[in-house]
Tab-separated table of C-alpha atoms in Angstrom:
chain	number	residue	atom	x	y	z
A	1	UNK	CA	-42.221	-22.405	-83.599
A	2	UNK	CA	-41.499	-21.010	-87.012
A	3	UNK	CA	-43.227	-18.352	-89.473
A	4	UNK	CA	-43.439	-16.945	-92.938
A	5	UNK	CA	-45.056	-13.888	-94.493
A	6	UNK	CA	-45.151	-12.390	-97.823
A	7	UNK	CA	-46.150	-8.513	-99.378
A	8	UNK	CA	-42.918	-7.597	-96.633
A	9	UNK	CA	-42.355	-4.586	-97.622
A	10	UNK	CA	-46.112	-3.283	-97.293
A	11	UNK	CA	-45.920	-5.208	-93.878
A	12	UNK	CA	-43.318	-4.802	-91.910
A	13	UNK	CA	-43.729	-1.999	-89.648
A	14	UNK	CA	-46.748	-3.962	-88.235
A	15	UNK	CA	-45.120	-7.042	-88.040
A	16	UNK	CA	-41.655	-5.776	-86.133
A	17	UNK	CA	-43.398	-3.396	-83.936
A	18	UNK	CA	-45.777	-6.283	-82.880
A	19	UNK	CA	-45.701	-6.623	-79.044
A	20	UNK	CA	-42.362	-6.343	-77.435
A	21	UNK	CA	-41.194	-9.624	-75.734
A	22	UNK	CA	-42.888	-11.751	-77.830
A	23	UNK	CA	-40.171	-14.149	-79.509
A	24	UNK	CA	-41.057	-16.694	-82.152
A	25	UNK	CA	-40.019	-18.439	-85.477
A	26	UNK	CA	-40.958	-16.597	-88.495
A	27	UNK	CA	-40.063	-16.318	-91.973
A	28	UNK	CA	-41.072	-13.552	-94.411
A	29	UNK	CA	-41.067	-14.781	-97.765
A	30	UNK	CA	-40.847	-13.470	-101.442
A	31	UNK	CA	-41.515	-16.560	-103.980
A	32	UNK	CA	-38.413	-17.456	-105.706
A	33	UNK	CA	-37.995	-20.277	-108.299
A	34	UNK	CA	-35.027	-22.292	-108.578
A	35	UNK	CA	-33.505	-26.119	-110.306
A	36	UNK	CA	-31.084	-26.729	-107.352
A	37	UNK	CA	-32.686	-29.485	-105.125
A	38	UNK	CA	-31.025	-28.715	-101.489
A	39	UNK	CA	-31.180	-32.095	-100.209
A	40	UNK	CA	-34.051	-34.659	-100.273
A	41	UNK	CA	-37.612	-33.237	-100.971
A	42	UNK	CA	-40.722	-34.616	-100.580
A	43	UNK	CA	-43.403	-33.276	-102.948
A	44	UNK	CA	-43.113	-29.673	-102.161
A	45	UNK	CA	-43.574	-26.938	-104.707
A	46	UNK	CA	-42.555	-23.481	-105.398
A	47	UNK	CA	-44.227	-20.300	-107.433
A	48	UNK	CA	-42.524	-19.685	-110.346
A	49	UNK	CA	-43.166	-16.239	-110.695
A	50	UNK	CA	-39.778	-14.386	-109.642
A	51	UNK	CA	-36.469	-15.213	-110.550
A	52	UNK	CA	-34.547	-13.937	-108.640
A	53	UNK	CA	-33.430	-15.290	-104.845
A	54	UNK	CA	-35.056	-14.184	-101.586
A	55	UNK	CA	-32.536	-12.298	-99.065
A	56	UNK	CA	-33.059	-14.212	-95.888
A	57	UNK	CA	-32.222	-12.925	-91.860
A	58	UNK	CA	-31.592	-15.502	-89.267
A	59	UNK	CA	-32.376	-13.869	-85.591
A	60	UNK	CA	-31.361	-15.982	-83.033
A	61	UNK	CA	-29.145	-17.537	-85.648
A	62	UNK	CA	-26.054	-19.193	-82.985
A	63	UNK	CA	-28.403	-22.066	-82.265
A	64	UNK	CA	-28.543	-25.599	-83.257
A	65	UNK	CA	-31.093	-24.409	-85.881
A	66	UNK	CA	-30.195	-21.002	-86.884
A	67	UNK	CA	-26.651	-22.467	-87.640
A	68	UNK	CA	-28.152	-25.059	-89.455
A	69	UNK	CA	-30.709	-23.789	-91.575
A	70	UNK	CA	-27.986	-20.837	-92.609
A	71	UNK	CA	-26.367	-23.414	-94.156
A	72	UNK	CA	-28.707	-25.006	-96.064
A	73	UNK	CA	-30.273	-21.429	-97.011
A	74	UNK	CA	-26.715	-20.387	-98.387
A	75	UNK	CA	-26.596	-23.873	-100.562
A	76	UNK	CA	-29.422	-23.033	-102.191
A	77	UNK	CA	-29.992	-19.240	-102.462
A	78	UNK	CA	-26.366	-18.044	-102.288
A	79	UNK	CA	-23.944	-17.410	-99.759
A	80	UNK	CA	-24.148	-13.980	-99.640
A	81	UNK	CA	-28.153	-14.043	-99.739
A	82	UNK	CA	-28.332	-15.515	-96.065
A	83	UNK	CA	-27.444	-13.284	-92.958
A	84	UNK	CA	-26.773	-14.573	-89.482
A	85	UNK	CA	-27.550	-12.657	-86.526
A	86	UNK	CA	-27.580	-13.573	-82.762
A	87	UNK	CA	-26.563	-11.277	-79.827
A	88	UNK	CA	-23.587	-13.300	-78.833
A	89	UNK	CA	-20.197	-13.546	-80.716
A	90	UNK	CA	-20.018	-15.703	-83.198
A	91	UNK	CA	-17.192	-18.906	-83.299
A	92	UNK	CA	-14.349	-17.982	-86.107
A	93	UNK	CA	-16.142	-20.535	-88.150
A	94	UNK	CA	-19.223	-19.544	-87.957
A	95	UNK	CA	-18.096	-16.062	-88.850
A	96	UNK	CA	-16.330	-16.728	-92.038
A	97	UNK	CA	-19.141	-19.005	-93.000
A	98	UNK	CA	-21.294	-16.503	-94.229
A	99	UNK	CA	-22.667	-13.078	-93.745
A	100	UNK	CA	-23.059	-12.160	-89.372
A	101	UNK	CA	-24.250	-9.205	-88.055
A	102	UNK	CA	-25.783	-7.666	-84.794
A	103	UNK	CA	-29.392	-8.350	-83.884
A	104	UNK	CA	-31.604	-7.826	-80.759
A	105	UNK	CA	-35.149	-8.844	-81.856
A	106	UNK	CA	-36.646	-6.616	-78.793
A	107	UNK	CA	-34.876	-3.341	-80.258
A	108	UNK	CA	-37.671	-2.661	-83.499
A	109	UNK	CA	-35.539	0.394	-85.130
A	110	UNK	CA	-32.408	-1.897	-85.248
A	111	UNK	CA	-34.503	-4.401	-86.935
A	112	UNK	CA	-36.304	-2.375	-88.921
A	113	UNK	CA	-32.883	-0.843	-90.338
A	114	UNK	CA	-31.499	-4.403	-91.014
A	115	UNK	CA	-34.393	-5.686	-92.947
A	116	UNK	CA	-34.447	-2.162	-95.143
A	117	UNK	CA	-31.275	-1.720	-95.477
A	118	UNK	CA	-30.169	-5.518	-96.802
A	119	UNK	CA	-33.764	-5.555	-98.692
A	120	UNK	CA	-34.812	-8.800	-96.469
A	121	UNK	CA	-37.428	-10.994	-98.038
A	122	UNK	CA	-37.620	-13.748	-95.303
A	123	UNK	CA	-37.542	-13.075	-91.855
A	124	UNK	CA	-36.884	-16.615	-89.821
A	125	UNK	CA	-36.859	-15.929	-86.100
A	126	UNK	CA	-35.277	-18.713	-83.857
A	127	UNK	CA	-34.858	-16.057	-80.421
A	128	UNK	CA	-35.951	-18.109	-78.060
A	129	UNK	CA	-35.310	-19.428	-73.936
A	130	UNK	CA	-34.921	-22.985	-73.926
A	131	UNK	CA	-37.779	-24.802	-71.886
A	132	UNK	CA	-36.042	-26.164	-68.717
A	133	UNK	CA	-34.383	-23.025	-68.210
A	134	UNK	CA	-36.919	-20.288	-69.359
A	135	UNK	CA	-40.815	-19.742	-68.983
A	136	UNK	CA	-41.354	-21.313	-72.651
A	137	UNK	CA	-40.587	-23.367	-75.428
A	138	UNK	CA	-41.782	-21.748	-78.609
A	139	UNK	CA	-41.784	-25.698	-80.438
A	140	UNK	CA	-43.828	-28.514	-78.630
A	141	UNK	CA	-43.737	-26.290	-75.285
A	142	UNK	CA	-46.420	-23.562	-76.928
A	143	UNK	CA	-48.777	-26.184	-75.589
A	144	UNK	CA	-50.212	-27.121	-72.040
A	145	UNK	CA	-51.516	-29.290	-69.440
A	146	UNK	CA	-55.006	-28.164	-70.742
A	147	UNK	CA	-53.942	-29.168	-74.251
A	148	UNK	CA	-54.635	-32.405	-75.923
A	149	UNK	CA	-51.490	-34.600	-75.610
A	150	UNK	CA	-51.856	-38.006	-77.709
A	151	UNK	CA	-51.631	-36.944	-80.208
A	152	UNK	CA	-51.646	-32.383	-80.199
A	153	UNK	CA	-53.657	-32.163	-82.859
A	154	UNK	CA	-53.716	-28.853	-85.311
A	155	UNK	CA	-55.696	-26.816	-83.544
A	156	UNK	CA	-56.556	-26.266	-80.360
A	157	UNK	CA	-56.069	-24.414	-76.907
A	158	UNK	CA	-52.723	-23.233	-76.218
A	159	UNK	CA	-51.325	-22.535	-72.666
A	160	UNK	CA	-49.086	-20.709	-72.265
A	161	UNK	CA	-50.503	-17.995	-75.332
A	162	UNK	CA	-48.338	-17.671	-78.152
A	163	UNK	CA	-48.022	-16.074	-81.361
A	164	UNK	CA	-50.604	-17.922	-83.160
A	165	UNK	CA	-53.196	-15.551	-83.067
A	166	UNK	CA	-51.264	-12.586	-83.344
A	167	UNK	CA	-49.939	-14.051	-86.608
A	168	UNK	CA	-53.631	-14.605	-87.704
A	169	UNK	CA	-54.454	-11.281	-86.906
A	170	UNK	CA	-51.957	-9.949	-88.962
A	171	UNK	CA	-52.658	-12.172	-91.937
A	172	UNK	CA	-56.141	-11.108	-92.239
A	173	UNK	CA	-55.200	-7.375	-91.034
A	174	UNK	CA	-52.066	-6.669	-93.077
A	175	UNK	CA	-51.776	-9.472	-95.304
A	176	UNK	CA	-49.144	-10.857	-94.113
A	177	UNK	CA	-47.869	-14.466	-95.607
A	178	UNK	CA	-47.305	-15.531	-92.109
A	179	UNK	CA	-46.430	-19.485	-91.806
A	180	UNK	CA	-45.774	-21.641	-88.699
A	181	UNK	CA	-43.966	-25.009	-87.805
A	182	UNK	CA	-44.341	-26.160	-84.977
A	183	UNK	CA	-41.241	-28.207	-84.233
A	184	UNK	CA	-40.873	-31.247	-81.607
A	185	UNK	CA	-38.224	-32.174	-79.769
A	186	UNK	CA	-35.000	-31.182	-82.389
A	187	UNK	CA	-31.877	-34.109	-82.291
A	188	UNK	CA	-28.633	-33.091	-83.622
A	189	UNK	CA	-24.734	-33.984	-83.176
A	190	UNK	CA	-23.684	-31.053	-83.814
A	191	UNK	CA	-24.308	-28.707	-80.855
A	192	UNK	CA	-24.143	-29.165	-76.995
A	193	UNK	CA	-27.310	-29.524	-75.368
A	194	UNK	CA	-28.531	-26.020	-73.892
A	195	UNK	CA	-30.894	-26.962	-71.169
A	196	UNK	CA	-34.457	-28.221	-73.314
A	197	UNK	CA	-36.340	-30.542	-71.777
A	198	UNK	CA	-35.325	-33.211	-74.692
A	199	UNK	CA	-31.764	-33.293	-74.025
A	200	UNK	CA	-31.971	-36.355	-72.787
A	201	UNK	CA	-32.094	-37.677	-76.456
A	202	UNK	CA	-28.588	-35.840	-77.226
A	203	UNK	CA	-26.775	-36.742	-74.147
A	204	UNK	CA	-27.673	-40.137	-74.079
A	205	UNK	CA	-25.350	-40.518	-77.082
A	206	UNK	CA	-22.017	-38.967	-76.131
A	207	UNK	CA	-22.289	-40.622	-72.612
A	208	UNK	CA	-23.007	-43.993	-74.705
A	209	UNK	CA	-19.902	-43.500	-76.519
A	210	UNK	CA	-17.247	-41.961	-73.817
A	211	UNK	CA	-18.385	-43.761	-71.193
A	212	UNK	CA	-20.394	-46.483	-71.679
A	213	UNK	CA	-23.140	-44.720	-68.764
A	214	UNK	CA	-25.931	-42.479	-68.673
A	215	UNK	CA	-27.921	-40.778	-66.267
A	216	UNK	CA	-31.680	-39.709	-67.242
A	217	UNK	CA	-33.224	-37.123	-65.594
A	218	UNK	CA	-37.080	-38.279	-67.071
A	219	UNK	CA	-38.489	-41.268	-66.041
A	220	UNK	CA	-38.184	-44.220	-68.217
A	221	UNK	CA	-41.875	-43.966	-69.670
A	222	UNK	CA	-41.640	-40.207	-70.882
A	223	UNK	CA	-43.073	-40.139	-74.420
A	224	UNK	CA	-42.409	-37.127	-76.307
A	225	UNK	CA	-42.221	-36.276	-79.865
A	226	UNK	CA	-38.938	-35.962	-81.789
A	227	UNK	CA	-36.901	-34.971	-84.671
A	228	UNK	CA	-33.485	-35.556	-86.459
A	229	UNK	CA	-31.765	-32.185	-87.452
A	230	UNK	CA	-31.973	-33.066	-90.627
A	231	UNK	CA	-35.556	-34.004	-91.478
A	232	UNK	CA	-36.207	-30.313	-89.394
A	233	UNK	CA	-34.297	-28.174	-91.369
A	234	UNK	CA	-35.388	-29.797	-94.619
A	235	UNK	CA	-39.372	-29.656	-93.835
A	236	UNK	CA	-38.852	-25.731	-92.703
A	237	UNK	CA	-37.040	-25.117	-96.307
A	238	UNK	CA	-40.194	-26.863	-97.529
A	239	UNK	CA	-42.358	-24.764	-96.153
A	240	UNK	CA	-40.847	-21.964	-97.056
A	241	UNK	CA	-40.982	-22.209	-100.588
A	242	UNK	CA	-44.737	-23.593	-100.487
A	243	UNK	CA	-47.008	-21.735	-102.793
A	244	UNK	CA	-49.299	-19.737	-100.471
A	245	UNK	CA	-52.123	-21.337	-102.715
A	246	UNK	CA	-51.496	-24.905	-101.524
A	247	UNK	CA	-51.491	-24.010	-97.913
A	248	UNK	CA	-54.806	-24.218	-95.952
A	249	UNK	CA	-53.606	-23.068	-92.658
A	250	UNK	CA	-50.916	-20.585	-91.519
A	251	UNK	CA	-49.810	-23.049	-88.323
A	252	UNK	CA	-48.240	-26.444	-88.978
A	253	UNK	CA	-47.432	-29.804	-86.382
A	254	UNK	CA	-44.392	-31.409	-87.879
A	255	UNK	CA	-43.769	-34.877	-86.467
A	256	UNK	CA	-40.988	-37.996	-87.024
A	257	UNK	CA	-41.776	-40.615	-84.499
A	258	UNK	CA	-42.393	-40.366	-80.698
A	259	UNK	CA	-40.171	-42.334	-78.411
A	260	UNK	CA	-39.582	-42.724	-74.741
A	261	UNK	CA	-36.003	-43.241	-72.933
A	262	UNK	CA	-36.029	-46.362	-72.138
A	263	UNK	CA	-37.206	-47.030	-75.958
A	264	UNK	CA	-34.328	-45.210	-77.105
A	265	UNK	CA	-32.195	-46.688	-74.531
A	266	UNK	CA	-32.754	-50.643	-76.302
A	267	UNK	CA	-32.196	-49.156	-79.974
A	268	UNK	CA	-29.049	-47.344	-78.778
A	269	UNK	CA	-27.973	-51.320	-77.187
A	270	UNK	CA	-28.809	-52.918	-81.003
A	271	UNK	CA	-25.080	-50.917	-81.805
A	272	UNK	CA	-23.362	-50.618	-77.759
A	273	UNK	CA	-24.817	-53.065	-76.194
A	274	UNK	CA	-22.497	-52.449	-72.715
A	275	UNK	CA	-24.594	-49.048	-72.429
A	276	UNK	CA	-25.903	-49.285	-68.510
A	277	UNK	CA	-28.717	-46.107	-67.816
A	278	UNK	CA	-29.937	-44.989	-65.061
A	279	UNK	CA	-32.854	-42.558	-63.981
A	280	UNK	CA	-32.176	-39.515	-61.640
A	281	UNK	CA	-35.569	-37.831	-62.103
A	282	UNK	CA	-35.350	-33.878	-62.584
A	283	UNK	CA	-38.587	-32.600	-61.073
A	284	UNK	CA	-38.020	-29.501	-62.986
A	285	UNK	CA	-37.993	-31.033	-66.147
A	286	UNK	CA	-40.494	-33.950	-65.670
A	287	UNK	CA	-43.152	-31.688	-64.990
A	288	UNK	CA	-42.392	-29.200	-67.874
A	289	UNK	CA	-42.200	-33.178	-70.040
A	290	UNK	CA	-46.079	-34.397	-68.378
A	291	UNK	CA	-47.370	-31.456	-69.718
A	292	UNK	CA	-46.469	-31.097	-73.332
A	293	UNK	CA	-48.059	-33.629	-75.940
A	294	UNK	CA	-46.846	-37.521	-76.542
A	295	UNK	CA	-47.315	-36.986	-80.017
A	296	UNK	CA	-48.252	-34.959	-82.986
A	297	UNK	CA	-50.499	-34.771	-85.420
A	298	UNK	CA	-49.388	-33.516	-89.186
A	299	UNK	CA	-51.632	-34.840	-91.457
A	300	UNK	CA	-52.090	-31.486	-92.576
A	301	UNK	CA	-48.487	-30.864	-93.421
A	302	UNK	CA	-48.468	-33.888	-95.298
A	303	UNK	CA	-51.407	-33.092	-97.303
A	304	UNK	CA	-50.768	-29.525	-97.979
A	305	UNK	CA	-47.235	-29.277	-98.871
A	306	UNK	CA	-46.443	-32.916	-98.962
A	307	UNK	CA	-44.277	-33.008	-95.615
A	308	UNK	CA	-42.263	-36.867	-95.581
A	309	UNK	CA	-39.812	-37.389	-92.872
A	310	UNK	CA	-37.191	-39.394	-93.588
A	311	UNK	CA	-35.487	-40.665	-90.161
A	312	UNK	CA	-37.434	-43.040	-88.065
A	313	UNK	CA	-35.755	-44.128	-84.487
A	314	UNK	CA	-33.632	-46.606	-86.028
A	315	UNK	CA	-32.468	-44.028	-88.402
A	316	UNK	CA	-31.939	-41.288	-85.854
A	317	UNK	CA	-29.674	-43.586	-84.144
A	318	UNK	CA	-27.726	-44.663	-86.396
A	319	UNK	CA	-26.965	-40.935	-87.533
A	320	UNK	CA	-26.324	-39.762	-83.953
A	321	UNK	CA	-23.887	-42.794	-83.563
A	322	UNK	CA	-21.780	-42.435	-86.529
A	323	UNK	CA	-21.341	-38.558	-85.733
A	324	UNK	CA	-20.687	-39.158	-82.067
A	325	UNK	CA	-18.225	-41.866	-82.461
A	326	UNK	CA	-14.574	-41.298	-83.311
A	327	UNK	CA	-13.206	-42.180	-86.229
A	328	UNK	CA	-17.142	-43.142	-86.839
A	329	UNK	CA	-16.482	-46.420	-86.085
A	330	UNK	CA	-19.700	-48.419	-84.724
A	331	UNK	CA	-20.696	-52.203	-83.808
A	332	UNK	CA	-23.539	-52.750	-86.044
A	333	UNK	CA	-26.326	-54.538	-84.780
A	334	UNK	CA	-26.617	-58.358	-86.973
């Protein structure tokens, strides 16, 4: 899950010293006009009332999003406009990409200091404990076997609770410009799997290339809804820079397509078609799979800020082939 708010520095007190464990994706945002385009958009729009480029912090920021989004950020808005910040060391390259510094989102005077003392504009918090080895998963796990599944739709219950009305209470309250994406299962190349539910979907690929084998630990007909790295990190820069008048709701579904694995095993076989899969169910995982949704619904992130994604299955993997593959050599599919 992801958030925004604007008026930070009237704010932020409230917002930091909201209650102590609670981890989610969020964004505090000063509008900020610029020409440079940052990769494909989609009818997205941004106030043109300041000039001058928001200071962003990345908590959390080591992940396969934080990582990601800091570089897309720092095209944009300026290298030196974009800070990193996890509570692990950083890789050397990671470290001279950009601005890295110190963070622990449950110590409030620490974080109060950083976003003072660097004048921070947008907040974007990606702490978070993978599904399949934590309690939650702030993106398509905020929901729950009571929840709708096919497809989530906007609103509804959420089991386990979440942030979502802690952030409303705090936009009405404090007027806080808080926004929300809620993200489904994220694919990417460019970082290890680290234990979600959805790994499956990364996995599959590097076993399809080294070894011509995988072994799935969901059964065959698992639905779930998923992402390409790219289209993720684009819609959250989208909804960053929304005007605040165009949005009608502070919580957003973002969605790409929904497969299962053995759907994704017979696009995967259009490009290797030696890849042989088999299915060692992971209890674990299956149940924490049965009771998220099989889809979701974004019509209203499409309406409001004009949300497109651009990678369909066939898309994804094609991408996730040619970054797998050395030398990015493929068999294409006639």
């Amino acid at each position: 899950m992801w958030v925004v708010v604007k008026g930070w520095s009237r704010a932020a007190s409230a917002c930091i010293v909201g209650r102590r464990g609670v981890s989610c994706s969020s964004s505090c945002s000063s509008s900020w006009a610029s020409t440079g385009t940052g990769g494909r958009r989609h009818g997205s729009t941004r106030s043109e009332d300041a000039a001058d480029p928001p200071k962003v912090l990345i908590t959390g920021g080591l992940g396969q999003l934080g990582v990601g989004l800091a570089k897309l950020l720092r095209r944009r808005f300026g290298k030196n406009n974009v800070i990193l910040s996890d509570i692990k060391k950083p890789p050397k390259h990671v470290f001279h990409s950009g601005p890295f510094i110190y963070s622990d989102i449950l110590d409030h005077k620490n974080l109060r200091e950083i976003v003072v003392n660097n004048n921070i504009s947008w907040l974007v918090h990606y702490s978070a404990v993978l599904s399949a080895v934590g309690e939650n998963n702030l993106t398509i796990g905020a929901f729950g076997p009571s929840s709708p599944r096919d497809p989530a739709p906007e609103l509804c219950v959420q089991r386990p609770r979440t942030i979502y009305g802690v952030s409303k209470y705090y936009h009405h309250r404090y007027g806080l410009d808080f926004r929300c994406l809620r993200y489904p299962g994220i694919i990417s190349a460019d970082f290890q799997p680290g234990g979600g539910t959805t790994d499956y979907a990364v996995q599959i690929f590097h076993a399809a290339v080294k070894s011509g084998h995988f072994e799935c630990n969901l059964h065959s007909d698992t639905r779930l809804p998923m992402m390409y790295i790219d289209d993720c990190l684009r819609a959250t820069l989208e909804m960053l820079e929304a005007p605040a008048s165009a949005l009608g709701a502070r919580t957003y579904n973002i969605n790409a397509m929904s497969f299962t694995p053995g759907d994704l095993t017979r696009e995967i076989r259009k490009a290797l078609p030696d890849l042989r899969v088999t299915y060692r169910v992971d209890p674990l995982r299956q149940a924490i799979a049965d009771s998220w949704p099989m889809a979701f619904e974004d019509s209203a992130a499409r309406r409001d800020w004009g949300w497109k994604h651009d990678y369909d299955l066939a898309e994804l993997v094609q991408a996730m082939l040619t970054h797998v593959t050395p030398g990015n050599r493929l068999v294409h599919a006639n």
